Amino acid sequence: MKFFVDTADVKEIRELAETGLLDGVTTNPSLIAKSGRDFIEVVKEICAIVEGPVSAEVTALDAAGMIAEGTKLAKIAKNIAIKVPLTWDGLKACKHFTSRGTMVNVTLCFSAAQAILAAKAGATFISPFVGRLDDVGQDGLQLIHDICEIYNQYDAFTTQVLVASVRHPIHIVEAAKMGAHVATLPPNVMKQLAQHPLTDKGLAAFLADWQKTGQKIVA
Ligand code: E4P
């Protein structure tokens, strides 16, 4: 499973990239607004930090507008994935870009039917929002299960399932069991994946015993 980080905070991206565990970045208009920075400038900076796909989202609602915006965004760097919403116009723009070799992330997916359309439009990534479905009393992980099952039936569907709107590590573990290709995680959830109280407790005990030996591995 590839890990993308879902943020436009360059400092956090740099810190996570240093771990070698980061495969890409997703941004959206809300995350750009939160960063308080210029969209093009911040995306350019992110693309220079991370080698993998960096999603930059269009804001036009019509296909022609999305194509104009996406064309400009694609020029920022080779690793840009144009993010388009799952609407008819978004699907048209998706087809436009993928047939020209530009990566596309189709976002705001809330149903398996929508995911089928994205695959048919040649999307590089489909982003089903698990947390937002859970928030309205639906089962976000069930959607990941359904999309993985459907995509697995057809060799022609090469779209990668990108688990989005992740709220906690269980979303990641369950989606990984289903074979989802990618997850985009808020930085705090990525850090939570490493945490376990028994790890902390065990480490404290080992270090206390080690101190008693008076030894040093490196003098
Ligand atoms: C995906 O690419 C989106 O940026 C993101 O995962 C949305 O998550 P949220 O529901 O926490 O805003």
PDB file of C-alpha atoms and ligand atoms in Angstrom:
ATOM      1  CA  MET A   1       0.000   0.000   0.000  1.00  0.00           C
ATOM      2  CA  LYS A   2       1.357   3.418  -0.958  1.00  0.00           C
ATOM      3  CA  PHE A   3       1.112   6.267   1.533  1.00  0.00           C
ATOM      4  CA  PHE A   4       0.288   9.805   0.470  1.00  0.00           C
ATOM      5  CA  VAL A   5      -0.006  12.618   3.002  1.00  0.00           C
ATOM      6  CA  ASP A   6      -3.120  14.794   2.893  1.00  0.00           C
ATOM      7  CA  THR A   7      -1.825  18.280   3.632  1.00  0.00           C
ATOM      8  CA  ALA A   8      -0.472  21.453   2.040  1.00  0.00           C
ATOM      9  CA  ASP A   9       1.832  22.125   4.991  1.00  0.00           C
ATOM     10  CA  VAL A  10       5.329  22.026   3.498  1.00  0.00           C
ATOM     11  CA  LYS A  11       7.036  21.659   6.875  1.00  0.00           C
ATOM     12  CA  GLU A  12       5.007  18.541   7.697  1.00  0.00           C
ATOM     13  CA  ILE A  13       5.583  17.118   4.215  1.00  0.00           C
ATOM     14  CA  ARG A  14       9.334  17.638   4.487  1.00  0.00           C
ATOM     15  CA  GLU A  15       9.417  15.940   7.902  1.00  0.00           C
ATOM     16  CA  LEU A  16       7.447  12.908   6.672  1.00  0.00           C
ATOM     17  CA  ALA A  17       9.422  12.694   3.408  1.00  0.00           C
ATOM     18  CA  GLU A  18      12.612  12.321   5.468  1.00  0.00           C
ATOM     19  CA  THR A  19      11.284   8.991   6.806  1.00  0.00           C
ATOM     20  CA  GLY A  20      11.393   7.534   3.291  1.00  0.00           C
ATOM     21  CA  LEU A  21       7.846   6.257   3.855  1.00  0.00           C
ATOM     22  CA  LEU A  22       6.064   8.900   1.809  1.00  0.00           C
ATOM     23  CA  ASP A  23       4.938   8.052  -1.735  1.00  0.00           C
ATOM     24  CA  GLY A  24       2.981  11.175  -2.637  1.00  0.00           C
ATOM     25  CA  VAL A  25       0.853  14.111  -1.491  1.00  0.00           C
ATOM     26  CA  THR A  26      -2.776  15.140  -1.888  1.00  0.00           C
ATOM     27  CA  THR A  27      -4.023  18.691  -1.522  1.00  0.00           C
ATOM     28  CA  ASN A  28      -7.468  20.212  -1.905  1.00  0.00           C
ATOM     29  CA  PRO A  29      -8.776  23.813  -1.906  1.00  0.00           C
ATOM     30  CA  SER A  30      -9.537  23.668   1.842  1.00  0.00           C
ATOM     31  CA  LEU A  31      -5.986  22.503   2.655  1.00  0.00           C
ATOM     32  CA  ILE A  32      -4.538  25.262   0.434  1.00  0.00           C
ATOM     33  CA  ALA A  33      -6.715  27.818   2.247  1.00  0.00           C
ATOM     34  CA  LYS A  34      -5.506  26.423   5.584  1.00  0.00           C
ATOM     35  CA  SER A  35      -1.863  26.835   4.503  1.00  0.00           C
ATOM     36  CA  GLY A  36      -2.511  30.541   3.840  1.00  0.00           C
ATOM     37  CA  ARG A  37      -0.131  30.367   0.887  1.00  0.00           C
ATOM     38  CA  ASP A  38      -0.236  30.908  -2.877  1.00  0.00           C
ATOM     39  CA  PHE A  39      -1.581  27.722  -4.546  1.00  0.00           C
ATOM     40  CA  ILE A  40       0.908  27.465  -7.431  1.00  0.00           C
ATOM     41  CA  GLU A  41       3.860  28.383  -5.226  1.00  0.00           C
ATOM     42  CA  VAL A  42       3.074  25.834  -2.510  1.00  0.00           C
ATOM     43  CA  VAL A  43       2.369  23.020  -4.996  1.00  0.00           C
ATOM     44  CA  LYS A  44       5.654  23.748  -6.783  1.00  0.00           C
ATOM     45  CA  GLU A  45       7.496  23.481  -3.481  1.00  0.00           C
ATOM     46  CA  ILE A  46       5.748  20.192  -2.607  1.00  0.00           C
ATOM     47  CA  CYS A  47       6.606  18.700  -6.028  1.00  0.00           C
ATOM     48  CA  ALA A  48      10.277  19.421  -5.386  1.00  0.00           C
ATOM     49  CA  ILE A  49      10.192  17.591  -2.022  1.00  0.00           C
ATOM     50  CA  VAL A  50       8.275  14.460  -3.065  1.00  0.00           C
ATOM     51  CA  GLU A  51       9.054  12.384  -6.154  1.00  0.00           C
ATOM     52  CA  GLY A  52       5.654  10.676  -6.279  1.00  0.00           C
ATOM     53  CA  PRO A  53       2.299  12.061  -7.412  1.00  0.00           C
ATOM     54  CA  VAL A  54       1.182  15.409  -5.977  1.00  0.00           C
ATOM     55  CA  SER A  55      -2.541  16.068  -6.414  1.00  0.00           C
ATOM     56  CA  ALA A  56      -3.550  19.641  -7.260  1.00  0.00           C
ATOM     57  CA  GLU A  57      -7.278  20.278  -7.542  1.00  0.00           C
ATOM     58  CA  VAL A  58      -9.102  22.333 -10.161  1.00  0.00           C
ATOM     59  CA  THR A  59     -11.859  24.699  -9.033  1.00  0.00           C
ATOM     60  CA  ALA A  60     -13.770  25.275 -12.287  1.00  0.00           C
ATOM     61  CA  LEU A  61     -17.083  23.446 -12.566  1.00  0.00           C
ATOM     62  CA  ASP A  62     -17.229  23.037 -16.355  1.00  0.00           C
ATOM     63  CA  ALA A  63     -15.001  20.689 -18.367  1.00  0.00           C
ATOM     64  CA  ALA A  64     -13.458  23.481 -20.469  1.00  0.00           C
ATOM     65  CA  GLY A  65     -12.575  25.438 -17.343  1.00  0.00           C
ATOM     66  CA  MET A  66     -11.167  22.346 -15.632  1.00  0.00           C
ATOM     67  CA  ILE A  67      -9.054  21.588 -18.717  1.00  0.00           C
ATOM     68  CA  ALA A  68      -7.713  25.155 -18.784  1.00  0.00           C
ATOM     69  CA  GLU A  69      -6.864  25.073 -15.055  1.00  0.00           C
ATOM     70  CA  GLY A  70      -5.484  21.526 -15.173  1.00  0.00           C
ATOM     71  CA  THR A  71      -3.286  22.364 -18.175  1.00  0.00           C
ATOM     72  CA  LYS A  72      -1.739  25.202 -16.165  1.00  0.00           C
ATOM     73  CA  LEU A  73      -1.305  23.005 -13.055  1.00  0.00           C
ATOM     74  CA  ALA A  74       0.257  20.155 -15.071  1.00  0.00           C
ATOM     75  CA  LYS A  75       3.037  22.527 -16.150  1.00  0.00           C
ATOM     76  CA  ILE A  76       4.185  22.972 -12.528  1.00  0.00           C
ATOM     77  CA  ALA A  77       6.049  19.644 -12.449  1.00  0.00           C
ATOM     78  CA  LYS A  78       6.119  16.164 -13.991  1.00  0.00           C
ATOM     79  CA  ASN A  79       4.676  14.565 -10.828  1.00  0.00           C
ATOM     80  CA  ILE A  80       1.440  16.576 -10.772  1.00  0.00           C
ATOM     81  CA  ALA A  81      -1.819  14.611 -10.688  1.00  0.00           C
ATOM     82  CA  ILE A  82      -4.739  16.814 -11.699  1.00  0.00           C
ATOM     83  CA  LYS A  83      -7.546  16.422  -9.185  1.00  0.00           C
ATOM     84  CA  VAL A  84     -11.045  16.714 -10.634  1.00  0.00           C
ATOM     85  CA  PRO A  85     -14.406  16.226  -8.917  1.00  0.00           C
ATOM     86  CA  LEU A  86     -16.594  13.241  -9.726  1.00  0.00           C
ATOM     87  CA  THR A  87     -19.085  15.054 -11.953  1.00  0.00           C
ATOM     88  CA  TRP A  88     -19.847  14.582 -15.644  1.00  0.00           C
ATOM     89  CA  ASP A  89     -17.612  17.550 -16.418  1.00  0.00           C
ATOM     90  CA  GLY A  90     -14.912  16.175 -14.134  1.00  0.00           C
ATOM     91  CA  LEU A  91     -15.053  12.843 -15.961  1.00  0.00           C
ATOM     92  CA  LYS A  92     -14.733  14.595 -19.328  1.00  0.00           C
ATOM     93  CA  ALA A  93     -11.711  16.516 -18.074  1.00  0.00           C
ATOM     94  CA  CYS A  94     -10.302  13.260 -16.655  1.00  0.00           C
ATOM     95  CA  LYS A  95     -10.515  11.559 -20.048  1.00  0.00           C
ATOM     96  CA  HIS A  96      -8.882  14.599 -21.670  1.00  0.00           C
ATOM     97  CA  PHE A  97      -5.851  14.477 -19.376  1.00  0.00           C
ATOM     98  CA  THR A  98      -5.338  10.723 -19.068  1.00  0.00           C
ATOM     99  CA  SER A  99      -5.506  10.253 -22.831  1.00  0.00           C
ATOM    100  CA  ARG A 100      -2.617  12.741 -23.015  1.00  0.00           C
ATOM    101  CA  GLY A 101      -0.566  10.934 -20.365  1.00  0.00           C
ATOM    102  CA  THR A 102      -1.264  13.280 -17.429  1.00  0.00           C
ATOM    103  CA  MET A 103      -2.154  11.632 -14.098  1.00  0.00           C
ATOM    104  CA  VAL A 104      -5.666  12.335 -12.786  1.00  0.00           C
ATOM    105  CA  ASN A 105      -7.097  11.848  -9.310  1.00  0.00           C
ATOM    106  CA  VAL A 106     -10.916  11.780  -9.381  1.00  0.00           C
ATOM    107  CA  THR A 107     -12.054  13.057  -6.015  1.00  0.00           C
ATOM    108  CA  LEU A 108     -15.252  13.291  -3.941  1.00  0.00           C
ATOM    109  CA  CYS A 109     -16.294   9.704  -4.726  1.00  0.00           C
ATOM    110  CA  PHE A 110     -19.088   8.392  -2.521  1.00  0.00           C
ATOM    111  CA  SER A 111     -20.459   5.404  -4.460  1.00  0.00           C
ATOM    112  CA  ALA A 112     -19.288   2.335  -6.363  1.00  0.00           C
ATOM    113  CA  ALA A 113     -21.258   3.520  -9.408  1.00  0.00           C
ATOM    114  CA  GLN A 114     -19.176   6.708  -9.457  1.00  0.00           C
ATOM    115  CA  ALA A 115     -15.983   4.660  -9.145  1.00  0.00           C
ATOM    116  CA  ILE A 116     -16.930   2.580 -12.199  1.00  0.00           C
ATOM    117  CA  LEU A 117     -17.319   5.768 -14.240  1.00  0.00           C
ATOM    118  CA  ALA A 118     -13.936   7.062 -13.057  1.00  0.00           C
ATOM    119  CA  ALA A 119     -12.259   3.807 -14.148  1.00  0.00           C
ATOM    120  CA  LYS A 120     -13.953   4.021 -17.528  1.00  0.00           C
ATOM    121  CA  ALA A 121     -12.686   7.604 -17.848  1.00  0.00           C
ATOM    122  CA  GLY A 122      -9.157   6.239 -17.335  1.00  0.00           C
ATOM    123  CA  ALA A 123      -8.555   7.869 -13.931  1.00  0.00           C
ATOM    124  CA  THR A 124      -5.146   7.175 -12.448  1.00  0.00           C
ATOM    125  CA  PHE A 125      -6.655   7.338  -8.943  1.00  0.00           C
ATOM    126  CA  ILE A 126     -10.183   7.230  -7.540  1.00  0.00           C
ATOM    127  CA  SER A 127     -10.606   8.872  -4.135  1.00  0.00           C
ATOM    128  CA  PRO A 128     -13.486   7.438  -2.094  1.00  0.00           C
ATOM    129  CA  PHE A 129     -13.984   9.508   1.094  1.00  0.00           C
ATOM    130  CA  VAL A 130     -14.382   6.975   3.915  1.00  0.00           C
ATOM    131  CA  GLY A 131     -14.497   9.376   6.878  1.00  0.00           C
ATOM    132  CA  ARG A 132     -17.153  11.617   5.372  1.00  0.00           C
ATOM    133  CA  LEU A 133     -19.352   8.562   4.670  1.00  0.00           C
ATOM    134  CA  ASP A 134     -18.890   7.366   8.262  1.00  0.00           C
ATOM    135  CA  ASP A 135     -19.829  10.890   9.409  1.00  0.00           C
ATOM    136  CA  VAL A 136     -23.275  10.572   7.798  1.00  0.00           C
ATOM    137  CA  GLY A 137     -23.892   7.078   9.201  1.00  0.00           C
ATOM    138  CA  GLN A 138     -22.781   5.079   6.142  1.00  0.00           C
ATOM    139  CA  ASP A 139     -19.989   2.507   6.034  1.00  0.00           C
ATOM    140  CA  GLY A 140     -16.977   4.106   4.357  1.00  0.00           C
ATOM    141  CA  LEU A 141     -14.894   0.934   4.409  1.00  0.00           C
ATOM    142  CA  GLN A 142     -17.694  -1.039   2.729  1.00  0.00           C
ATOM    143  CA  LEU A 143     -17.319   1.325  -0.216  1.00  0.00           C
ATOM    144  CA  ILE A 144     -13.578   0.546  -0.417  1.00  0.00           C
ATOM    145  CA  HIS A 145     -14.414  -3.158  -0.340  1.00  0.00           C
ATOM    146  CA  ASP A 146     -16.982  -2.786  -3.148  1.00  0.00           C
ATOM    147  CA  ILE A 147     -14.694  -0.726  -5.389  1.00  0.00           C
ATOM    148  CA  CYS A 148     -11.728  -3.115  -4.927  1.00  0.00           C
ATOM    149  CA  GLU A 149     -13.975  -6.074  -5.736  1.00  0.00           C
ATOM    150  CA  ILE A 150     -15.374  -4.422  -8.869  1.00  0.00           C
ATOM    151  CA  TYR A 151     -11.996  -3.228 -10.186  1.00  0.00           C
ATOM    152  CA  ASN A 152     -10.556  -6.706  -9.660  1.00  0.00           C
ATOM    153  CA  GLN A 153     -13.104  -8.150 -12.116  1.00  0.00           C
ATOM    154  CA  TYR A 154     -11.740  -6.204 -15.086  1.00  0.00           C
ATOM    155  CA  ASP A 155      -8.172  -6.161 -16.402  1.00  0.00           C
ATOM    156  CA  ALA A 156      -9.066  -2.994 -18.330  1.00  0.00           C
ATOM    157  CA  PHE A 157      -9.697  -1.102 -15.085  1.00  0.00           C
ATOM    158  CA  THR A 158      -6.260   0.116 -14.089  1.00  0.00           C
ATOM    159  CA  THR A 159      -7.420   2.901 -11.763  1.00  0.00           C
ATOM    160  CA  GLN A 160      -5.814   2.773  -8.311  1.00  0.00           C
ATOM    161  CA  VAL A 161      -8.052   2.963  -5.241  1.00  0.00           C
ATOM    162  CA  LEU A 162      -6.852   5.904  -3.128  1.00  0.00           C
ATOM    163  CA  VAL A 163      -8.499   5.779   0.298  1.00  0.00           C
ATOM    164  CA  ALA A 164      -9.289   9.378   1.294  1.00  0.00           C
ATOM    165  CA  SER A 165     -10.861  11.228   4.210  1.00  0.00           C
ATOM    166  CA  VAL A 166      -9.001   8.920   6.574  1.00  0.00           C
ATOM    167  CA  ARG A 167      -9.680   9.535  10.257  1.00  0.00           C
ATOM    168  CA  HIS A 168      -7.791   6.807  12.150  1.00  0.00           C
ATOM    169  CA  PRO A 169      -5.412   3.829  11.756  1.00  0.00           C
ATOM    170  CA  ILE A 170      -8.255   1.276  11.548  1.00  0.00           C
ATOM    171  CA  HIS A 171      -9.304   2.812   8.232  1.00  0.00           C
ATOM    172  CA  ILE A 172      -5.793   2.071   6.950  1.00  0.00           C
ATOM    173  CA  VAL A 173      -5.482  -1.460   8.289  1.00  0.00           C
ATOM    174  CA  GLU A 174      -8.897  -2.513   6.992  1.00  0.00           C
ATOM    175  CA  ALA A 175      -8.363  -0.867   3.590  1.00  0.00           C
ATOM    176  CA  ALA A 176      -4.952  -2.582   3.313  1.00  0.00           C
ATOM    177  CA  LYS A 177      -6.615  -5.964   3.956  1.00  0.00           C
ATOM    178  CA  MET A 178      -8.927  -5.212   1.042  1.00  0.00           C
ATOM    179  CA  GLY A 179      -5.969  -4.483  -1.227  1.00  0.00           C
ATOM    180  CA  ALA A 180      -6.554  -0.739  -1.682  1.00  0.00           C
ATOM    181  CA  HIS A 181      -3.550   0.576  -3.599  1.00  0.00           C
ATOM    182  CA  VAL A 182      -3.021   3.906  -1.827  1.00  0.00           C
ATOM    183  CA  ALA A 183      -4.181   5.792   1.260  1.00  0.00           C
ATOM    184  CA  THR A 184      -3.863   9.501   1.822  1.00  0.00           C
ATOM    185  CA  LEU A 185      -3.430  10.236   5.501  1.00  0.00           C
ATOM    186  CA  PRO A 186      -3.523  13.399   7.574  1.00  0.00           C
ATOM    187  CA  PRO A 187      -0.031  13.752   9.144  1.00  0.00           C
ATOM    188  CA  ASN A 188      -1.325  12.951  12.651  1.00  0.00           C
ATOM    189  CA  VAL A 189      -2.862   9.650  11.481  1.00  0.00           C
ATOM    190  CA  MET A 190       0.387   8.685   9.740  1.00  0.00           C
ATOM    191  CA  LYS A 191       2.212   9.216  13.031  1.00  0.00           C
ATOM    192  CA  GLN A 192      -0.466   7.285  14.969  1.00  0.00           C
ATOM    193  CA  LEU A 193       0.273   4.203  12.846  1.00  0.00           C
ATOM    194  CA  ALA A 194       3.624   3.842  14.648  1.00  0.00           C
ATOM    195  CA  GLN A 195       2.207   4.198  18.125  1.00  0.00           C
ATOM    196  CA  HIS A 196       1.433   1.438  20.652  1.00  0.00           C
ATOM    197  CA  PRO A 197       1.523   1.800  24.452  1.00  0.00           C
ATOM    198  CA  LEU A 198       3.237  -1.583  24.816  1.00  0.00           C
ATOM    199  CA  THR A 199       6.029  -0.393  22.512  1.00  0.00           C
ATOM    200  CA  ASP A 200       6.601   2.617  24.805  1.00  0.00           C
ATOM    201  CA  LYS A 201       6.395   0.494  27.936  1.00  0.00           C
ATOM    202  CA  GLY A 202       8.730  -2.190  26.562  1.00  0.00           C
ATOM    203  CA  LEU A 203      11.262   0.397  25.413  1.00  0.00           C
ATOM    204  CA  ALA A 204      11.310   2.100  28.818  1.00  0.00           C
ATOM    205  CA  ALA A 205      11.970  -1.278  30.520  1.00  0.00           C
ATOM    206  CA  PHE A 206      14.742  -2.236  28.084  1.00  0.00           C
ATOM    207  CA  LEU A 207      16.455   1.126  28.556  1.00  0.00           C
ATOM    208  CA  ALA A 208      16.230   0.909  32.360  1.00  0.00           C
ATOM    209  CA  ASP A 209      17.886  -2.544  32.301  1.00  0.00           C
ATOM    210  CA  TRP A 210      20.511  -1.377  29.809  1.00  0.00           C
ATOM    211  CA  GLN A 211      21.499   1.542  32.081  1.00  0.00           C
ATOM    212  CA  LYS A 212      22.249  -1.007  34.834  1.00  0.00           C
ATOM    213  CA  THR A 213      24.868  -2.712  32.644  1.00  0.00           C
ATOM    214  CA  GLY A 214      26.852   0.543  32.386  1.00  0.00           C
ATOM    215  CA  GLN A 215      27.689  -0.322  28.750  1.00  0.00           C
ATOM    216  CA  LYS A 216      27.623   1.813  25.608  1.00  0.00           C
ATOM    217  CA  ILE A 217      27.285   0.466  22.053  1.00  0.00           C
ATOM    218  CA  VAL A 218      29.152   3.436  20.626  1.00  0.00           C
ATOM    219  CA  ALA A 219      31.682   4.966  22.977  1.00  0.00           C
TER     220      ALA A 219
HETATM  221  C1  E4P B   1      -8.564  13.690  -0.448  1.00  0.00           C
HETATM  222  O1  E4P B   1      -7.767  13.823  -1.338  1.00  0.00           O
HETATM  223  C2  E4P B   1      -9.053  14.792   0.395  1.00  0.00           C
HETATM  224  O2  E4P B   1      -8.108  15.833   0.363  1.00  0.00           O
HETATM  225  C3  E4P B   1      -9.206  14.438   1.843  1.00  0.00           C
HETATM  226  O3  E4P B   1      -8.850  13.113   2.114  1.00  0.00           O
HETATM  227  C4  E4P B   1     -10.474  14.906   2.453  1.00  0.00           C
HETATM  228  O4  E4P B   1     -10.506  14.531   3.807  1.00  0.00           O
HETATM  229  P1  E4P B   1     -11.454  15.213   4.902  1.00  0.00           P
HETATM  230  O5  E4P B   1     -12.785  14.544   4.821  1.00  0.00           O
HETATM  231  O6  E4P B   1     -10.762  14.915   6.197  1.00  0.00           O
HETATM  232  O7  E4P B   1     -11.510  16.675   4.582  1.00  0.00           O
END
